[in-house]
Amino acid sequence: QLQQQVAQQQQQQQQQQQFQSSNIVHPSSMLLAQQQQAQSAQQLQQLHAQAQAAHCTQHAQVQVATQTQQPQTGGPPALIPVDASGMPTKVAKKSDKSRKEKNRLAGVRQAPAGQQSAAAAAAVPGGYQFEASPAPAPIQYPAGNVVQERQIDVDSETDSNHDTALTLACAGGHEELVELLISRGANIEHKDKKGFTPLILAATAGHEKVVETLLRHGAEMEAQSERTKDTPLSLVCSGGRYEVVELLLDMNANRENRNVPDYTPLSLAAS
C-alpha cells in the first residue's frame, strides 16, 4: 500500500509539472506579441487622424464655396480651391478679380446708349471719363475693299526714294490698284528721286496694261528722267520691252528723242 501511495504521489507530481510547463510562455514570444499589438494601435491612430483631417478640409471648402456664391447669375456656386489650412489659393483670388472686371464691362455693354458714358466712368478705376468719337461710316471702293473714311494723303512720299503709292503700284504692275489711286486723285506725273514718273516705271518694268491705263488717264508720254533725259520710249527700247515699244509707237511717241549721251530710241535698242 505504501508503494502504491508513493507511486500515486509521483504520478501526481509529474502531472503538475506537465501542467506548469504547458502554461509557461517563452519570453521572445511575449515580446513579439507586444510589438504587434503596439503597431496595430499606432496604425489605428494614424487612420483616425487622416479621417479627421479630410473631414476638416471638406468642411472648409463648403464654407468658402457658400461665402463666394455670385447672386443674380442663375448658375451653380463656384468652388474656390483652398490649401491645407483652408485659405483660398492665389488662383482663386485672380479668378475673382477677373470676374469683377467682366461684370463691370458687361454693365457698360448692356447700358442704354445715353447712359454708356456714365457706365464706362463707373467701370474705370478712379472714375475717369473718356470722350469717345463717333465711328466713321465705311465706304465701298471699286476694288471691293471696305475701309474707313479718313483724311489720307494719297501722294505721301517715302523718305528714301520719294516714292508714292501710285509709283510703287505702277512699278509692281497692280492695274486695279493704279485705277483706284488715280480715281482718288493721285498725282499721275509725280517724279521719284531719279525723276521717274509712274509711266516710266510701268514702261521699264514691261507692264503693258498699266501703261495703257496711265495713257488713258492722260499721263505725259514724253516725260523725261532728271539726269539722263530719257523718255519712256527710250527706256523701253534700252530694256527690250517689245510689247510696250509697240504700244508707245502706236500712240505716236517721239522716235527721235535724244538723251544726255545723245542716244535715240533706235540707238538704245540696237546697242
mmCIF file of C-alpha atoms in Angstrom:
data_model
loop_
_atom_site.group_PDB
_atom_site.id
_atom_site.type_symbol
_atom_site.label_atom_id
_atom_site.label_comp_id
_atom_site.label_asym_id
_atom_site.label_seq_id
_atom_site.Cartn_x
_atom_site.Cartn_y
_atom_site.Cartn_z
ATOM 1 C CA GLN A 1 0.000 0.000 0.000
ATOM 2 C CA LEU A 2 2.839 2.354 0.849
ATOM 3 C CA GLN A 3 4.415 1.727 -2.503
ATOM 4 C CA GLN A 4 1.114 2.405 -4.210
ATOM 5 C CA GLN A 5 0.778 5.714 -2.338
ATOM 6 C CA VAL A 6 4.317 6.746 -3.312
ATOM 7 C CA ALA A 7 3.635 5.867 -6.932
ATOM 8 C CA GLN A 8 0.427 7.879 -6.879
ATOM 9 C CA GLN A 9 2.251 10.918 -5.419
ATOM 10 C CA GLN A 10 4.956 10.672 -8.062
ATOM 11 C CA GLN A 11 2.307 10.442 -10.762
ATOM 12 C CA GLN A 12 0.547 13.497 -9.351
ATOM 13 C CA GLN A 13 3.833 15.452 -9.261
ATOM 14 C CA GLN A 14 4.533 14.544 -12.886
ATOM 15 C CA GLN A 15 1.074 15.701 -13.901
ATOM 16 C CA GLN A 16 1.570 19.024 -12.069
ATOM 17 C CA GLN A 17 4.946 19.561 -13.753
ATOM 18 C CA GLN A 18 3.438 18.851 -17.182
ATOM 19 C CA PHE A 19 0.609 21.323 -16.497
ATOM 20 C CA GLN A 20 3.035 24.014 -15.344
ATOM 21 C CA SER A 21 5.323 23.507 -18.354
ATOM 22 C CA SER A 22 2.368 23.792 -20.736
ATOM 23 C CA ASN A 23 1.408 27.166 -19.188
ATOM 24 C CA ILE A 24 4.913 28.667 -19.445
ATOM 25 C CA VAL A 25 5.256 31.184 -22.391
ATOM 26 C CA HIS A 26 8.636 31.856 -23.900
ATOM 27 C CA PRO A 27 9.837 35.473 -23.307
ATOM 28 C CA SER A 28 10.557 36.096 -27.016
ATOM 29 C CA SER A 29 7.006 35.128 -27.954
ATOM 30 C CA MET A 30 5.632 37.529 -25.396
ATOM 31 C CA LEU A 31 7.806 40.385 -26.747
ATOM 32 C CA LEU A 32 6.699 39.738 -30.365
ATOM 33 C CA ALA A 33 3.065 39.769 -29.326
ATOM 34 C CA GLN A 34 3.518 43.068 -27.516
ATOM 35 C CA GLN A 35 5.206 44.668 -30.580
ATOM 36 C CA GLN A 36 2.403 43.537 -32.899
ATOM 37 C CA GLN A 37 -0.176 44.937 -30.525
ATOM 38 C CA ALA A 38 1.666 48.305 -30.372
ATOM 39 C CA GLN A 39 1.900 48.542 -34.202
ATOM 40 C CA SER A 40 -1.795 47.812 -34.567
ATOM 41 C CA ALA A 41 -2.625 50.570 -32.105
ATOM 42 C CA GLN A 42 -0.356 53.072 -33.938
ATOM 43 C CA GLN A 43 -1.935 52.277 -37.339
ATOM 44 C CA LEU A 44 -5.352 52.755 -35.835
ATOM 45 C CA GLN A 45 -4.371 56.194 -34.529
ATOM 46 C CA GLN A 46 -2.991 57.250 -37.962
ATOM 47 C CA LEU A 47 -6.190 56.207 -39.764
ATOM 48 C CA HIS A 48 -8.257 58.133 -37.249
ATOM 49 C CA ALA A 49 -6.092 61.276 -37.724
ATOM 50 C CA GLN A 50 -6.348 61.094 -41.561
ATOM 51 C CA ALA A 51 -10.117 60.742 -41.433
ATOM 52 C CA GLN A 52 -10.387 63.746 -39.108
ATOM 53 C CA ALA A 53 -8.142 65.915 -41.398
ATOM 54 C CA ALA A 54 -10.175 65.009 -44.516
ATOM 55 C CA HIS A 55 -13.373 65.925 -42.730
ATOM 56 C CA CYS A 56 -11.956 69.329 -41.699
ATOM 57 C CA THR A 57 -10.755 70.129 -45.261
ATOM 58 C CA GLN A 58 -14.125 69.244 -46.801
ATOM 59 C CA HIS A 59 -15.907 71.381 -44.231
ATOM 60 C CA ALA A 60 -13.638 74.370 -45.030
ATOM 61 C CA GLN A 61 -14.269 74.025 -48.808
ATOM 62 C CA VAL A 62 -18.025 74.014 -48.283
ATOM 63 C CA GLN A 63 -17.799 77.160 -46.144
ATOM 64 C CA VAL A 64 -15.691 79.053 -48.726
ATOM 65 C CA ALA A 65 -17.984 77.980 -51.589
ATOM 66 C CA THR A 66 -21.018 79.214 -49.649
ATOM 67 C CA GLN A 67 -19.410 82.593 -48.935
ATOM 68 C CA THR A 68 -18.328 83.177 -52.580
ATOM 69 C CA GLN A 69 -21.621 82.479 -54.323
ATOM 70 C CA GLN A 70 -22.426 85.043 -57.064
ATOM 71 C CA PRO A 71 -26.025 86.304 -56.862
ATOM 72 C CA GLN A 72 -28.105 87.014 -59.981
ATOM 73 C CA THR A 73 -26.084 84.694 -62.199
ATOM 74 C CA GLY A 74 -28.504 81.791 -62.228
ATOM 75 C CA GLY A 75 -25.655 79.267 -62.254
ATOM 76 C CA PRO A 76 -24.260 76.917 -59.602
ATOM 77 C CA PRO A 77 -21.917 78.374 -56.953
ATOM 78 C CA ALA A 78 -18.271 78.401 -57.928
ATOM 79 C CA LEU A 79 -15.960 76.232 -55.829
ATOM 80 C CA ILE A 80 -12.740 78.022 -54.922
ATOM 81 C CA PRO A 81 -9.710 75.792 -54.256
ATOM 82 C CA VAL A 82 -8.175 76.055 -50.797
ATOM 83 C CA ASP A 83 -4.884 74.923 -49.324
ATOM 84 C CA ALA A 84 -4.358 72.584 -46.360
ATOM 85 C CA SER A 85 -5.123 75.383 -43.890
ATOM 86 C CA GLY A 86 -8.460 76.174 -45.555
ATOM 87 C CA MET A 87 -7.387 79.533 -47.051
ATOM 88 C CA PRO A 88 -8.183 80.434 -50.723
ATOM 89 C CA THR A 89 -5.267 79.969 -53.110
ATOM 90 C CA LYS A 90 -3.779 82.690 -55.375
ATOM 91 C CA VAL A 91 -5.567 81.232 -58.422
ATOM 92 C CA ALA A 92 -8.898 81.732 -56.676
ATOM 93 C CA LYS A 93 -8.064 85.363 -55.899
ATOM 94 C CA LYS A 94 -7.082 86.073 -59.513
ATOM 95 C CA SER A 95 -10.237 84.449 -60.912
ATOM 96 C CA ASP A 96 -12.377 86.501 -58.526
ATOM 97 C CA LYS A 97 -10.648 89.704 -59.714
ATOM 98 C CA SER A 98 -11.137 88.842 -63.400
ATOM 99 C CA ARG A 99 -14.796 88.022 -62.721
ATOM 100 C CA LYS A 100 -15.300 91.509 -61.263
ATOM 101 C CA GLU A 101 -13.692 93.105 -64.330
ATOM 102 C CA LYS A 102 -16.013 91.141 -66.650
ATOM 103 C CA ASN A 103 -19.045 92.238 -64.637
ATOM 104 C CA ARG A 104 -18.015 95.906 -64.960
ATOM 105 C CA LEU A 105 -17.536 95.594 -68.736
ATOM 106 C CA ALA A 106 -20.852 93.787 -69.084
ATOM 107 C CA GLY A 107 -22.510 96.706 -67.331
ATOM 108 C CA VAL A 108 -21.075 99.107 -69.902
ATOM 109 C CA ARG A 109 -22.233 96.973 -72.862
ATOM 110 C CA GLN A 110 -25.751 96.493 -71.502
ATOM 111 C CA ALA A 111 -26.291 100.136 -70.570
ATOM 112 C CA PRO A 112 -28.577 102.198 -72.857
ATOM 113 C CA ALA A 113 -26.979 104.403 -75.489
ATOM 114 C CA GLY A 114 -27.413 107.575 -73.450
ATOM 115 C CA GLN A 115 -26.016 106.025 -70.262
ATOM 116 C CA GLN A 116 -22.957 104.207 -71.598
ATOM 117 C CA SER A 117 -20.598 107.064 -70.785
ATOM 118 C CA ALA A 118 -21.711 107.023 -67.142
ATOM 119 C CA ALA A 119 -21.383 103.250 -67.041
ATOM 120 C CA ALA A 120 -17.917 103.460 -68.533
ATOM 121 C CA ALA A 121 -16.877 106.024 -65.919
ATOM 122 C CA ALA A 122 -18.073 103.685 -63.192
ATOM 123 C CA ALA A 123 -16.177 100.766 -64.746
ATOM 124 C CA VAL A 124 -12.858 102.643 -64.928
ATOM 125 C CA PRO A 125 -10.926 102.766 -61.639
ATOM 126 C CA GLY A 126 -10.856 106.300 -60.244
ATOM 127 C CA GLY A 127 -13.939 107.387 -62.212
ATOM 128 C CA TYR A 128 -12.017 108.816 -65.174
ATOM 129 C CA GLN A 129 -14.193 109.674 -68.166
ATOM 130 C CA PHE A 130 -13.113 109.400 -71.783
ATOM 131 C CA GLU A 131 -14.806 111.210 -74.635
ATOM 132 C CA ALA A 132 -15.453 108.767 -77.478
ATOM 133 C CA SER A 133 -15.556 109.922 -81.086
ATOM 134 C CA PRO A 134 -18.302 108.569 -83.355
ATOM 135 C CA ALA A 135 -17.167 105.775 -85.653
ATOM 136 C CA PRO A 136 -16.775 106.875 -89.291
ATOM 137 C CA ALA A 137 -19.016 105.271 -91.862
ATOM 138 C CA PRO A 138 -17.394 102.675 -94.155
ATOM 139 C CA ILE A 139 -17.061 103.352 -97.897
ATOM 140 C CA GLN A 140 -17.164 100.689 -100.607
ATOM 141 C CA TYR A 141 -14.410 101.206 -103.187
ATOM 142 C CA PRO A 142 -14.410 99.713 -106.711
ATOM 143 C CA ALA A 143 -11.655 97.257 -105.762
ATOM 144 C CA GLY A 144 -14.004 95.660 -103.243
ATOM 145 C CA ASN A 145 -12.133 96.709 -100.094
ATOM 146 C CA VAL A 146 -14.121 98.341 -97.286
ATOM 147 C CA VAL A 147 -12.088 100.945 -95.387
ATOM 148 C CA GLN A 148 -12.944 103.762 -93.021
ATOM 149 C CA GLU A 149 -13.352 107.328 -94.257
ATOM 150 C CA ARG A 150 -10.233 109.174 -93.111
ATOM 151 C CA GLN A 151 -8.107 112.069 -94.246
ATOM 152 C CA ILE A 152 -5.217 110.292 -96.005
ATOM 153 C CA ASP A 153 -2.611 111.980 -98.183
ATOM 154 C CA VAL A 154 -2.654 109.776 -101.269
ATOM 155 C CA ASP A 155 0.574 111.397 -102.520
ATOM 156 C CA SER A 156 2.632 110.941 -99.348
ATOM 157 C CA GLU A 157 6.259 110.159 -100.236
ATOM 158 C CA THR A 158 8.873 107.835 -98.800
ATOM 159 C CA ASP A 159 11.982 109.454 -97.359
ATOM 160 C CA SER A 160 14.451 107.273 -99.238
ATOM 161 C CA ASN A 161 13.342 107.483 -102.897
ATOM 162 C CA HIS A 162 10.335 109.858 -102.806
ATOM 163 C CA ASP A 163 8.022 107.037 -103.903
ATOM 164 C CA THR A 164 4.252 107.373 -103.649
ATOM 165 C CA ALA A 165 1.610 104.682 -103.572
ATOM 166 C CA LEU A 166 0.977 105.241 -107.298
ATOM 167 C CA THR A 167 4.638 104.940 -108.360
ATOM 168 C CA LEU A 168 5.010 101.718 -106.373
ATOM 169 C CA ALA A 169 1.781 100.281 -107.782
ATOM 170 C CA CYS A 170 2.911 101.096 -111.340
ATOM 171 C CA ALA A 171 6.330 99.527 -110.783
ATOM 172 C CA GLY A 172 4.646 96.400 -109.402
ATOM 173 C CA GLY A 173 2.097 96.115 -112.221
ATOM 174 C CA HIS A 174 -1.006 96.330 -109.993
ATOM 175 C CA GLU A 175 -3.557 97.513 -112.559
ATOM 176 C CA GLU A 176 -6.631 97.634 -110.302
ATOM 177 C CA LEU A 177 -4.745 99.488 -107.599
ATOM 178 C CA VAL A 178 -3.486 102.012 -110.168
ATOM 179 C CA GLU A 179 -7.078 102.630 -111.257
ATOM 180 C CA LEU A 180 -8.160 103.093 -107.645
ATOM 181 C CA LEU A 181 -5.373 105.551 -106.786
ATOM 182 C CA ILE A 182 -5.984 107.641 -109.896
ATOM 183 C CA SER A 183 -9.706 107.771 -109.089
ATOM 184 C CA ARG A 184 -8.789 109.041 -105.625
ATOM 185 C CA GLY A 185 -6.759 111.904 -107.080
ATOM 186 C CA ALA A 186 -3.186 110.546 -107.038
ATOM 187 C CA ASN A 187 -0.643 112.689 -108.920
ATOM 188 C CA ILE A 188 -0.110 110.890 -112.226
ATOM 189 C CA GLU A 189 3.023 112.958 -113.012
ATOM 190 C CA HIS A 190 4.822 112.557 -109.685
ATOM 191 C CA LYS A 191 8.587 112.028 -110.003
ATOM 192 C CA ASP A 192 10.694 109.967 -107.635
ATOM 193 C CA LYS A 193 14.268 110.728 -106.620
ATOM 194 C CA LYS A 194 15.586 109.729 -110.072
ATOM 195 C CA GLY A 195 12.915 111.730 -111.863
ATOM 196 C CA PHE A 196 10.940 108.665 -112.976
ATOM 197 C CA THR A 197 7.197 109.179 -113.438
ATOM 198 C CA PRO A 198 4.618 106.417 -112.925
ATOM 199 C CA LEU A 199 4.527 105.924 -116.723
ATOM 200 C CA ILE A 200 8.320 105.494 -116.921
ATOM 201 C CA LEU A 201 8.283 102.982 -114.054
ATOM 202 C CA ALA A 202 5.457 100.931 -115.573
ATOM 203 C CA ALA A 203 7.024 101.010 -119.063
ATOM 204 C CA THR A 204 10.526 99.975 -117.967
ATOM 205 C CA ALA A 205 9.040 97.078 -115.955
ATOM 206 C CA GLY A 206 7.094 95.901 -119.030
ATOM 207 C CA HIS A 207 3.594 96.274 -117.520
ATOM 208 C CA GLU A 208 1.653 96.891 -120.733
ATOM 209 C CA LYS A 209 -1.806 97.054 -119.118
ATOM 210 C CA VAL A 210 -0.651 99.622 -116.564
ATOM 211 C CA VAL A 211 0.900 101.723 -119.361
ATOM 212 C CA GLU A 212 -2.439 101.655 -121.203
ATOM 213 C CA THR A 213 -4.254 102.737 -118.036
ATOM 214 C CA LEU A 214 -1.887 105.658 -117.434
ATOM 215 C CA LEU A 215 -2.086 106.856 -121.047
ATOM 216 C CA ARG A 216 -5.877 106.601 -120.951
ATOM 217 C CA HIS A 217 -5.896 108.903 -117.920
ATOM 218 C CA GLY A 218 -3.670 111.453 -119.683
ATOM 219 C CA ALA A 219 -0.149 110.614 -118.494
ATOM 220 C CA GLU A 220 2.632 112.598 -120.229
ATOM 221 C CA MET A 221 4.103 110.243 -122.836
ATOM 222 C CA GLU A 222 7.240 112.375 -123.380
ATOM 223 C CA ALA A 223 8.158 112.822 -119.716
ATOM 224 C CA GLN A 224 11.936 112.735 -119.214
ATOM 225 C CA SER A 225 14.085 111.481 -116.368
ATOM 226 C CA GLU A 226 16.013 114.101 -114.386
ATOM 227 C CA ARG A 227 19.606 113.077 -115.018
ATOM 228 C CA THR A 228 19.692 111.357 -118.439
ATOM 229 C CA LYS A 229 16.590 112.954 -120.052
ATOM 230 C CA ASP A 230 15.308 109.567 -121.179
ATOM 231 C CA THR A 231 11.676 109.200 -122.272
ATOM 232 C CA PRO A 232 9.546 106.115 -121.697
ATOM 233 C CA LEU A 233 10.221 105.048 -125.312
ATOM 234 C CA SER A 234 13.985 105.430 -124.854
ATOM 235 C CA LEU A 235 13.973 103.312 -121.706
ATOM 236 C CA VAL A 236 11.788 100.515 -123.062
ATOM 237 C CA CYS A 237 13.933 100.340 -126.202
ATOM 238 C CA SER A 238 17.006 100.029 -123.984
ATOM 239 C CA GLY A 239 15.350 97.303 -121.920
ATOM 240 C CA GLY A 240 13.915 95.340 -124.845
ATOM 241 C CA ARG A 241 10.252 95.639 -123.817
ATOM 242 C CA TYR A 242 8.874 94.870 -127.274
ATOM 243 C CA GLU A 243 5.130 94.980 -126.419
ATOM 244 C CA VAL A 244 5.421 98.330 -124.668
ATOM 245 C CA VAL A 245 7.522 99.723 -127.573
ATOM 246 C CA GLU A 246 4.715 98.793 -129.982
ATOM 247 C CA LEU A 247 2.140 100.422 -127.721
ATOM 248 C CA LEU A 248 4.084 103.707 -127.425
ATOM 249 C CA LEU A 249 4.746 103.849 -131.170
ATOM 250 C CA ASP A 250 1.039 103.333 -131.819
ATOM 251 C CA MET A 251 0.431 106.322 -129.536
ATOM 252 C CA ASN A 252 2.836 108.424 -131.698
ATOM 253 C CA ALA A 253 5.675 108.660 -129.180
ATOM 254 C CA ASN A 254 8.679 110.732 -130.297
ATOM 255 C CA ARG A 255 11.058 108.356 -132.083
ATOM 256 C CA GLU A 256 13.884 110.883 -132.399
ATOM 257 C CA ASN A 257 14.297 111.988 -128.796
ATOM 258 C CA ARG A 258 17.943 112.217 -127.766
ATOM 259 C CA ASN A 259 19.028 111.741 -124.193
ATOM 260 C CA VAL A 260 22.087 113.266 -122.495
ATOM 261 C CA PRO A 261 24.530 110.744 -124.053
ATOM 262 C CA ASP A 262 22.895 111.697 -127.426
ATOM 263 C CA TYR A 263 21.255 108.299 -127.958
ATOM 264 C CA THR A 264 17.946 107.935 -129.820
ATOM 265 C CA PRO A 265 15.484 105.124 -129.078
ATOM 266 C CA LEU A 266 16.805 103.296 -132.143
ATOM 267 C CA SER A 267 20.406 103.622 -130.913
ATOM 268 C CA LEU A 268 19.416 102.287 -127.499
ATOM 269 C CA ALA A 269 17.529 99.344 -128.995
ATOM 270 C CA ALA A 270 20.443 98.441 -131.277
ATOM 271 C CA SER A 271 23.188 98.802 -128.641
#
